[in-house]
Short mmCIF file of C-alpha atoms in Angstrom, two decimals:
data_model
loop_
_atom_site.label_atom_id
_atom_site.label_comp_id
_atom_site.label_asym_id
_atom_site.label_seq_id
_atom_site.Cartn_x
_atom_site.Cartn_y
_atom_site.Cartn_z
CA ILE B 1 64.14 83.15 83.04
CA GLU B 2 63.54 82.40 86.68
CA LYS B 3 60.79 79.82 87.31
CA ASP B 4 58.64 82.00 89.56
CA VAL B 5 58.52 84.67 86.85
CA GLU B 6 57.24 82.24 84.21
CA LYS B 7 54.20 81.44 86.33
CA GLU B 8 52.90 85.03 86.54
CA PRO B 9 52.41 87.03 83.30
CA LEU B 10 52.66 90.46 84.96
CA LYS B 11 55.95 89.53 86.61
CA PHE B 12 57.16 88.28 83.26
CA GLU B 13 56.36 91.67 81.66
CA TYR B 14 58.31 93.48 84.35
CA TYR B 15 61.16 91.02 84.07
CA TYR B 16 61.36 91.35 80.30
CA ALA B 17 61.32 95.17 80.54
CA LEU B 18 64.01 95.21 83.23
CA GLN B 19 66.24 92.92 81.16
CA ASP B 20 65.78 95.15 78.14
CA PHE B 21 66.59 98.34 80.07
CA TYR B 22 69.59 96.73 81.77
CA HIS B 23 71.24 95.41 78.62
CA ASN B 24 70.63 98.70 76.81
CA LYS B 25 72.09 100.61 79.77
CA ASP B 26 68.90 102.61 80.21
CA TYR B 27 69.38 102.99 83.93
CA VAL B 28 66.72 105.66 84.45
CA ASN B 29 63.93 103.45 83.12
CA PHE B 30 65.44 100.39 84.83
CA ILE B 31 65.17 102.05 88.25
CA LYS B 32 61.70 103.42 87.49
CA THR B 33 60.43 99.97 86.44
CA PHE B 34 62.18 98.31 89.38
CA LYS B 35 60.38 100.62 91.81
CA GLU B 36 57.03 99.80 90.16
CA TYR B 37 57.83 96.07 90.43
CA GLU B 38 58.78 96.50 94.09
CA LYS B 39 55.57 98.37 94.84
CA GLU B 40 53.47 95.72 93.08
CA PHE B 41 55.07 92.56 94.47
CA GLY B 42 57.51 93.55 97.25
CA ILE B 43 61.26 93.32 97.14
CA ASP B 44 61.37 89.88 98.81
CA SER B 45 59.47 88.37 95.87
CA MET B 46 62.10 89.49 93.38
CA GLY B 47 64.47 86.99 91.85
CA SER B 48 68.16 87.14 92.60
CA ILE B 49 68.99 88.04 89.00
CA ILE B 50 66.84 91.18 89.10
CA LEU B 51 68.26 92.17 92.46
CA TYR B 52 71.79 91.62 91.17
CA GLU B 53 71.13 93.82 88.15
CA TYR B 54 69.59 96.47 90.40
CA ALA B 55 72.72 96.42 92.58
CA ARG B 56 74.89 96.80 89.48
CA VAL B 57 72.80 99.75 88.25
CA LEU B 58 73.11 101.43 91.64
CA GLN B 59 76.86 100.89 91.41
CA PHE B 60 76.97 102.41 87.91
CA ILE B 61 75.21 105.57 89.15
CA LYS B 62 77.52 105.76 92.19
CA LYS B 63 74.95 104.87 94.84
CA ASN B 64 77.42 102.44 96.38
CA ASN B 65 75.97 102.16 99.89
CA GLU B 66 72.56 101.17 98.49
CA ALA B 67 74.22 98.74 96.10
CA ALA B 68 76.10 97.08 98.96
CA LYS B 69 72.85 96.53 100.87
CA ILE B 70 71.28 94.83 97.86
CA PHE B 71 74.32 92.58 97.41
CA LEU B 72 74.07 91.53 101.07
CA MET B 73 70.36 90.81 100.61
CA ILE B 74 71.15 88.49 97.67
CA ILE B 75 74.02 86.80 99.51
CA LYS B 76 71.71 85.85 102.41
CA ARG B 77 69.73 83.73 99.94
CA ASN B 78 72.81 81.47 99.53
CA THR B 79 72.32 80.75 95.83
CA LYS B 80 74.65 78.89 93.45
CA LEU B 81 76.14 82.28 92.56
CA THR B 82 77.07 83.25 96.14
CA SER B 83 80.77 83.18 95.23
CA LYS B 84 80.21 85.62 92.35
CA TYR B 85 78.09 87.92 94.52
CA TYR B 86 80.79 88.05 97.22
CA ARG B 87 83.38 88.76 94.54
CA ASP B 88 81.36 91.63 93.07
CA LEU B 89 80.63 93.01 96.53
CA GLY B 90 84.35 92.91 97.22
CA LYS B 91 85.04 94.94 94.08
CA LEU B 92 82.37 97.42 95.18
CA TYR B 93 83.99 97.75 98.60
CA LEU B 94 87.31 98.44 96.87
CA ASP B 95 85.65 101.33 95.02
CA MET B 96 84.40 102.56 98.40
CA ASN B 97 87.91 102.18 99.86
CA ARG B 98 86.61 99.65 102.40
CA ILE B 99 89.74 97.57 102.09
CA PHE B 100 89.23 95.14 104.96
CA ASP B 101 85.62 94.40 103.98
CA ALA B 102 86.77 93.85 100.38
CA ALA B 103 89.43 91.35 101.47
CA GLU B 104 86.90 89.48 103.61
CA CYS B 105 84.50 89.28 100.65
CA PHE B 106 87.15 87.89 98.33
CA LYS B 107 88.08 85.23 100.90
CA LYS B 108 84.43 84.27 101.29
CA SER B 109 84.15 84.14 97.51
CA VAL B 110 86.93 81.54 97.53
CA TYR B 111 85.18 79.60 100.30
CA TYR B 112 81.85 79.46 98.43
CA SER B 113 83.38 78.71 95.01
CA LYS B 114 81.61 75.93 93.13
CA SER B 115 84.34 75.59 90.52
CA GLU B 116 88.09 75.99 90.13
CA GLU B 117 87.44 78.89 87.76
CA ASP B 118 85.44 80.78 90.40
CA LYS B 119 88.13 80.10 92.99
CA GLN B 120 90.84 81.48 90.70
CA LYS B 121 88.84 84.65 90.03
CA ALA B 122 88.31 85.29 93.74
CA LEU B 123 91.96 84.61 94.57
CA TYR B 124 93.03 86.94 91.76
CA PHE B 125 91.11 89.89 93.18
CA LEU B 126 92.40 89.17 96.68
CA GLY B 127 95.95 89.04 95.34
CA LYS B 128 95.48 92.33 93.50
CA LEU B 129 94.21 93.95 96.69
CA TYR B 130 97.34 92.85 98.58
CA THR B 131 99.53 93.99 95.68
CA LYS B 132 98.02 97.47 95.53
CA ARG B 133 98.66 97.83 99.26
CA LEU B 134 102.23 96.55 98.85
CA ASN B 135 101.59 93.53 101.06
CA TYR B 136 103.78 91.53 98.70
CA ASP B 137 104.30 88.39 100.82
CA ALA B 138 100.55 87.83 101.09
CA ALA B 139 100.06 88.62 97.39
CA ILE B 140 102.72 86.12 96.32
CA ASP B 141 101.08 83.47 98.48
CA VAL B 142 97.71 84.12 96.83
CA PHE B 143 98.98 84.06 93.24
CA ASN B 144 100.93 80.88 93.92
CA LYS B 145 97.68 79.31 95.11
CA ILE B 146 96.21 80.15 91.70
CA LEU B 147 99.17 78.53 89.95
CA LEU B 148 98.61 75.37 92.01
CA ILE B 149 95.19 75.19 90.36
CA ASP B 150 96.34 76.28 86.91
CA GLY B 151 100.09 76.50 86.38
CA GLU B 152 99.61 78.57 83.21
CA ASN B 153 97.19 81.16 84.60
CA TYR B 154 98.26 84.17 82.58
CA LYS B 155 97.07 86.89 84.96
CA ALA B 156 98.71 85.26 87.99
CA LEU B 157 102.02 84.91 86.12
CA CYS B 158 101.92 88.58 85.11
CA MET B 159 101.08 89.71 88.64
CA LEU B 160 103.96 87.70 90.10
CA GLY B 161 106.27 89.23 87.51
CA SER B 162 105.07 92.69 88.50
CA ILE B 163 105.46 92.03 92.24
CA TYR B 164 108.99 90.65 91.97
CA GLY B 165 109.86 93.59 89.70
CA SER B 166 108.60 96.01 92.35
CA MET B 167 110.71 94.15 94.93
CA LYS B 168 113.75 94.53 92.59
CA GLN B 169 114.08 90.77 92.37
CA TYR B 170 114.50 91.07 88.62
CA ASP B 171 115.58 87.51 87.87
CA MET B 172 112.41 86.15 89.50
CA ALA B 173 110.30 88.75 87.71
CA LEU B 174 111.73 87.72 84.34
CA ILE B 175 110.99 84.04 85.01
CA TYR B 176 107.27 84.76 85.44
CA TYR B 177 107.05 87.35 82.67
CA GLU B 178 108.83 85.09 80.16
CA LYS B 179 106.50 82.20 81.02
CA ALA B 180 103.50 84.51 80.51
CA LEU B 181 104.97 85.74 77.24
CA ARG B 182 105.25 82.18 75.93
CA ASP B 183 101.50 81.90 76.25
CA CYS B 184 100.79 85.31 74.71
CA ASN B 185 103.64 87.03 72.85
CA LEU B 186 101.51 89.98 71.82
CA ASP B 187 100.87 91.54 75.21
CA VAL B 188 102.03 95.15 75.20
CA ARG B 189 102.18 95.31 79.00
CA VAL B 190 104.37 92.24 79.42
CA LEU B 191 106.75 93.30 76.65
CA SER B 192 107.01 96.74 78.21
CA ALA B 193 107.57 95.31 81.70
CA ILE B 194 110.38 93.01 80.53
CA GLY B 195 111.98 95.90 78.65
CA GLU B 196 111.78 98.10 81.73
CA ILE B 197 113.52 95.46 83.85
CA TYR B 198 116.37 95.18 81.36
CA LEU B 199 116.53 98.98 81.29
CA LYS B 200 116.90 99.12 85.08
CA GLN B 201 119.63 96.49 84.90
CA GLY B 202 121.50 98.49 82.24
CA TYR B 203 121.06 95.91 79.45
CA LEU B 204 120.13 98.47 76.79
CA ASP B 205 120.16 96.12 73.79
CA ALA B 206 117.74 93.70 75.44
CA ALA B 207 115.61 96.61 76.69
CA THR B 208 115.47 98.03 73.17
CA CYS B 209 114.26 94.71 71.75
CA TYR B 210 111.29 94.42 74.12
CA ILE B 211 110.35 98.09 74.42
CA GLU B 212 110.36 98.66 70.66
CA ARG B 213 108.20 95.54 70.17
CA SER B 214 105.82 97.00 72.76
CA ILE B 215 105.70 100.36 70.95
CA ALA B 216 105.10 98.62 67.59
CA LEU B 217 102.10 96.78 69.05
CA ASN B 218 100.79 100.00 70.60
CA MET B 219 100.77 101.65 67.19
CA LYS B 220 99.39 98.59 65.41
CA ASP B 221 96.41 98.24 67.75
CA GLY B 222 95.77 101.97 68.00
CA ASN B 223 95.83 101.66 71.78
CA TYR B 224 98.14 103.61 74.03
CA TYR B 225 99.82 101.90 76.95
CA PHE B 226 101.71 104.94 78.21
CA PRO B 227 104.32 103.17 80.40
CA SER B 228 105.71 101.78 77.11
CA TYR B 229 106.27 105.29 75.80
CA LEU B 230 107.76 106.50 79.09
CA SER B 231 110.14 103.52 79.17
CA ALA B 232 111.03 104.11 75.52
CA ALA B 233 111.80 107.78 76.26
CA GLU B 234 114.01 106.80 79.20
CA LEU B 235 115.78 104.23 76.99
CA TYR B 236 116.47 106.74 74.22
CA ILE B 237 117.72 109.30 76.75
CA LYS B 238 120.23 106.75 78.06
CA LYS B 239 121.30 106.05 74.46
CA GLY B 240 121.65 109.79 73.77
CA ASN B 241 118.86 109.86 71.16
CA TYR B 242 117.03 112.88 72.56
CA LEU B 243 114.99 113.53 69.42
CA LYS B 244 113.48 110.04 69.55
CA ALA B 245 112.90 110.41 73.30
CA LYS B 246 110.94 113.63 72.75
CA GLU B 247 108.90 111.90 70.04
CA MET B 248 107.81 109.30 72.61
CA LEU B 249 107.06 111.96 75.25
CA ASN B 250 104.97 114.02 72.81
CA ILE B 251 102.65 111.03 72.40
CA VAL B 252 102.16 110.95 76.17
CA PHE B 253 101.44 114.69 76.28
CA GLU B 254 98.98 114.46 73.39
CA LYS B 255 97.12 111.29 74.32
CA SER B 256 97.26 110.69 78.08
CA LYS B 257 94.69 112.15 80.45
CA TYR B 258 96.50 110.97 83.58
CA ARG B 259 98.43 113.42 85.71
CA LYS B 260 100.99 110.82 86.76
CA ASP B 261 101.85 110.08 83.12
CA ILE B 262 102.21 113.78 82.32
CA ALA B 263 104.29 114.37 85.46
CA ALA B 264 106.63 111.48 84.61
CA ALA B 265 106.99 112.80 81.05
CA LYS B 266 107.88 116.28 82.32
CA ALA B 267 110.52 114.76 84.62
CA LEU B 268 112.03 112.95 81.61
CA LEU B 269 112.14 116.24 79.69
CA GLY B 270 114.06 117.50 82.70
CA ASP B 271 116.50 114.60 82.28
CA ILE B 272 117.08 115.56 78.63
CA SER B 273 117.79 119.19 79.51
CA TYR B 274 120.01 118.11 82.40
CA LYS B 275 122.10 115.84 80.19
CA LYS B 276 122.43 118.61 77.59
CA GLY B 277 123.66 121.00 80.28
CA ASP B 278 120.61 123.29 80.12
CA LEU B 279 120.16 123.46 83.89
CA LEU B 280 117.52 126.21 83.95
CA SER B 281 115.25 124.32 81.54
CA ALA B 282 115.80 121.13 83.53
CA LEU B 283 114.85 122.99 86.71
CA LYS B 284 111.66 124.21 85.06
CA TYR B 285 110.65 120.71 83.98
CA TYR B 286 111.45 119.09 87.34
CA ASN B 287 109.42 121.72 89.18
CA ALA B 288 106.54 121.20 86.75
CA SER B 289 106.66 117.44 87.38
CA ILE B 290 106.38 117.72 91.18
CA LYS B 291 103.63 120.30 90.80
CA MET B 292 101.58 117.61 89.05
CA ASP B 293 102.76 114.69 91.20
CA GLY B 294 104.24 115.56 94.58
CA THR B 295 105.39 111.97 95.18
CA LEU B 296 108.24 112.18 92.63
CA ALA B 297 111.17 112.16 95.05
CA LYS B 298 113.60 111.77 92.14
CA SER B 299 112.61 115.20 90.79
CA TYR B 300 113.35 116.82 94.16
CA TYR B 301 116.78 115.19 94.22
CA LYS B 302 117.51 116.38 90.69
CA ILE B 303 116.51 119.89 91.69
CA GLY B 304 118.91 119.57 94.63
CA ASP B 305 121.69 118.52 92.25
CA ILE B 306 121.06 121.51 90.00
CA TYR B 307 121.05 123.98 92.90
CA THR B 308 124.30 122.42 94.11
CA MET B 309 125.86 123.00 90.70
CA LEU B 310 124.60 126.60 90.76
CA ASN B 311 126.14 127.11 94.25
CA ARG B 312 122.73 127.70 95.79
CA GLU B 313 123.43 125.61 98.86
CA ILE B 314 120.36 126.54 100.92
CA ASP B 315 117.99 125.83 98.01
CA ALA B 316 119.81 122.54 97.37
CA LYS B 317 119.49 121.51 101.00
CA ASN B 318 115.77 122.33 100.99
CA ALA B 319 115.22 120.30 97.81
CA TYR B 320 117.08 117.28 99.19
CA ASN B 321 115.11 117.53 102.44
CA GLU B 322 111.82 117.67 100.54
CA GLY B 323 112.84 114.62 98.53
CA ASN B 324 113.74 112.75 101.72
CA GLU B 325 110.47 113.80 103.31
CA VAL B 326 108.43 112.59 100.33
CA GLU B 327 110.30 109.28 100.19
CA THR B 328 110.01 108.75 103.95
CA LYS B 329 106.32 109.65 103.92
CA ASN B 330 105.66 107.15 101.12
CA ILE B 331 107.56 104.39 102.95
CA LYS B 332 105.86 105.12 106.30
CA TYR B 333 102.41 105.08 104.70
CA PHE B 334 102.89 101.66 103.14
CA LEU B 335 104.62 100.17 106.19
CA ASN B 336 101.81 101.35 108.46
CA PHE B 337 99.24 99.91 106.08
CA GLN B 338 101.00 96.57 106.00
CA ARG B 339 100.96 96.45 109.81
CA GLU B 340 97.23 97.16 109.83
CA LEU B 341 96.37 94.76 107.02
CA THR B 342 97.03 91.56 108.93
CA LEU B 343 94.52 89.43 107.03
CA THR B 344 96.17 86.03 106.67
CA MET B 345 95.46 83.03 104.48
CA PRO B 346 95.37 79.62 106.16
CA ASN B 347 96.37 76.65 104.00
CA ASN B 348 92.97 74.98 104.25
CA ASN B 349 89.47 76.31 103.68
CA TRP B 350 88.59 79.42 105.63
CA HIS B 351 85.91 79.34 108.30
CA PHE B 352 83.75 82.34 108.98
CA ASN B 353 81.64 83.56 111.83
CA LYS B 354 78.17 83.76 110.32
CA LYS B 355 77.26 86.51 112.77
CA ASN B 356 79.94 88.73 111.23
CA ILE B 357 77.79 90.47 108.63
CA LEU B 358 79.46 93.20 106.58
CA LEU B 359 77.56 96.46 106.89
#
């Protein structure tokens, strides 16, 4: 309990009530009580903890602009938790799609870190931001900085494995994933990722080992990590076990609420029909997949292949062109973003212009 609250009984009553409402997720009464507190004592008299909780409540109810203002108010107080507040503000800006402001907050969180643990957390979020925007060089630099602090940081190892996998540098990806797996051999995501890499390389026996371990853990824990099931379906299709592949895809259809998962599953059903020579069914599934996810260039190309086999040359040409357009559009988007996102990371501590206040 903050010292200034202990001195005044009425403030203590408000503080106790706010804590109770916050921890019980009673946001309506939290905001109501907060407004009464503000009216009674003024917002400047409030402790940083209460203001932080108020900002979090505003974030929970999607009043993000108001939440950001409260975070900035707390940050100006320059408390021992400034690093955490910058980190949480950065995550809020990510939700608001204010990418550049988020990156700046994460870098400031690193700068104000009071411990190695805080620094690693801030670097992790900065690295994830770069990764999501496909700025892989910057992301690798960030995650390597984490490993300089803690060479066994599990999350950093996994992220580096994921990045190198996305860059098709599979040997490097496996080095990081295997090191992560030594620390935690029960991670569904890592097992699935390693299996997927072996699947892409054509090593079906190795892929089977990891993907089936991933599926077994999914079922044991009662959780569903759907990329495992999609990878398993793709594996069984390549092995010609279409019944088992459909079993995996049915789980995705029944349990997943994500359009991308469903779209990918429909495309794999298309692959099964295609391999069995049922071109019309394959065409139906591929069209259904791009209806749900228009970024699936592979489905367009498969449609083009089918139309070619059916001697429908104009339709084939249109499908190939649409696939090329989708692929080109995706590449252009990410390349343009990488040009714009020129935030760099000097080797030493960062220095900031204090006049540059994020609004």
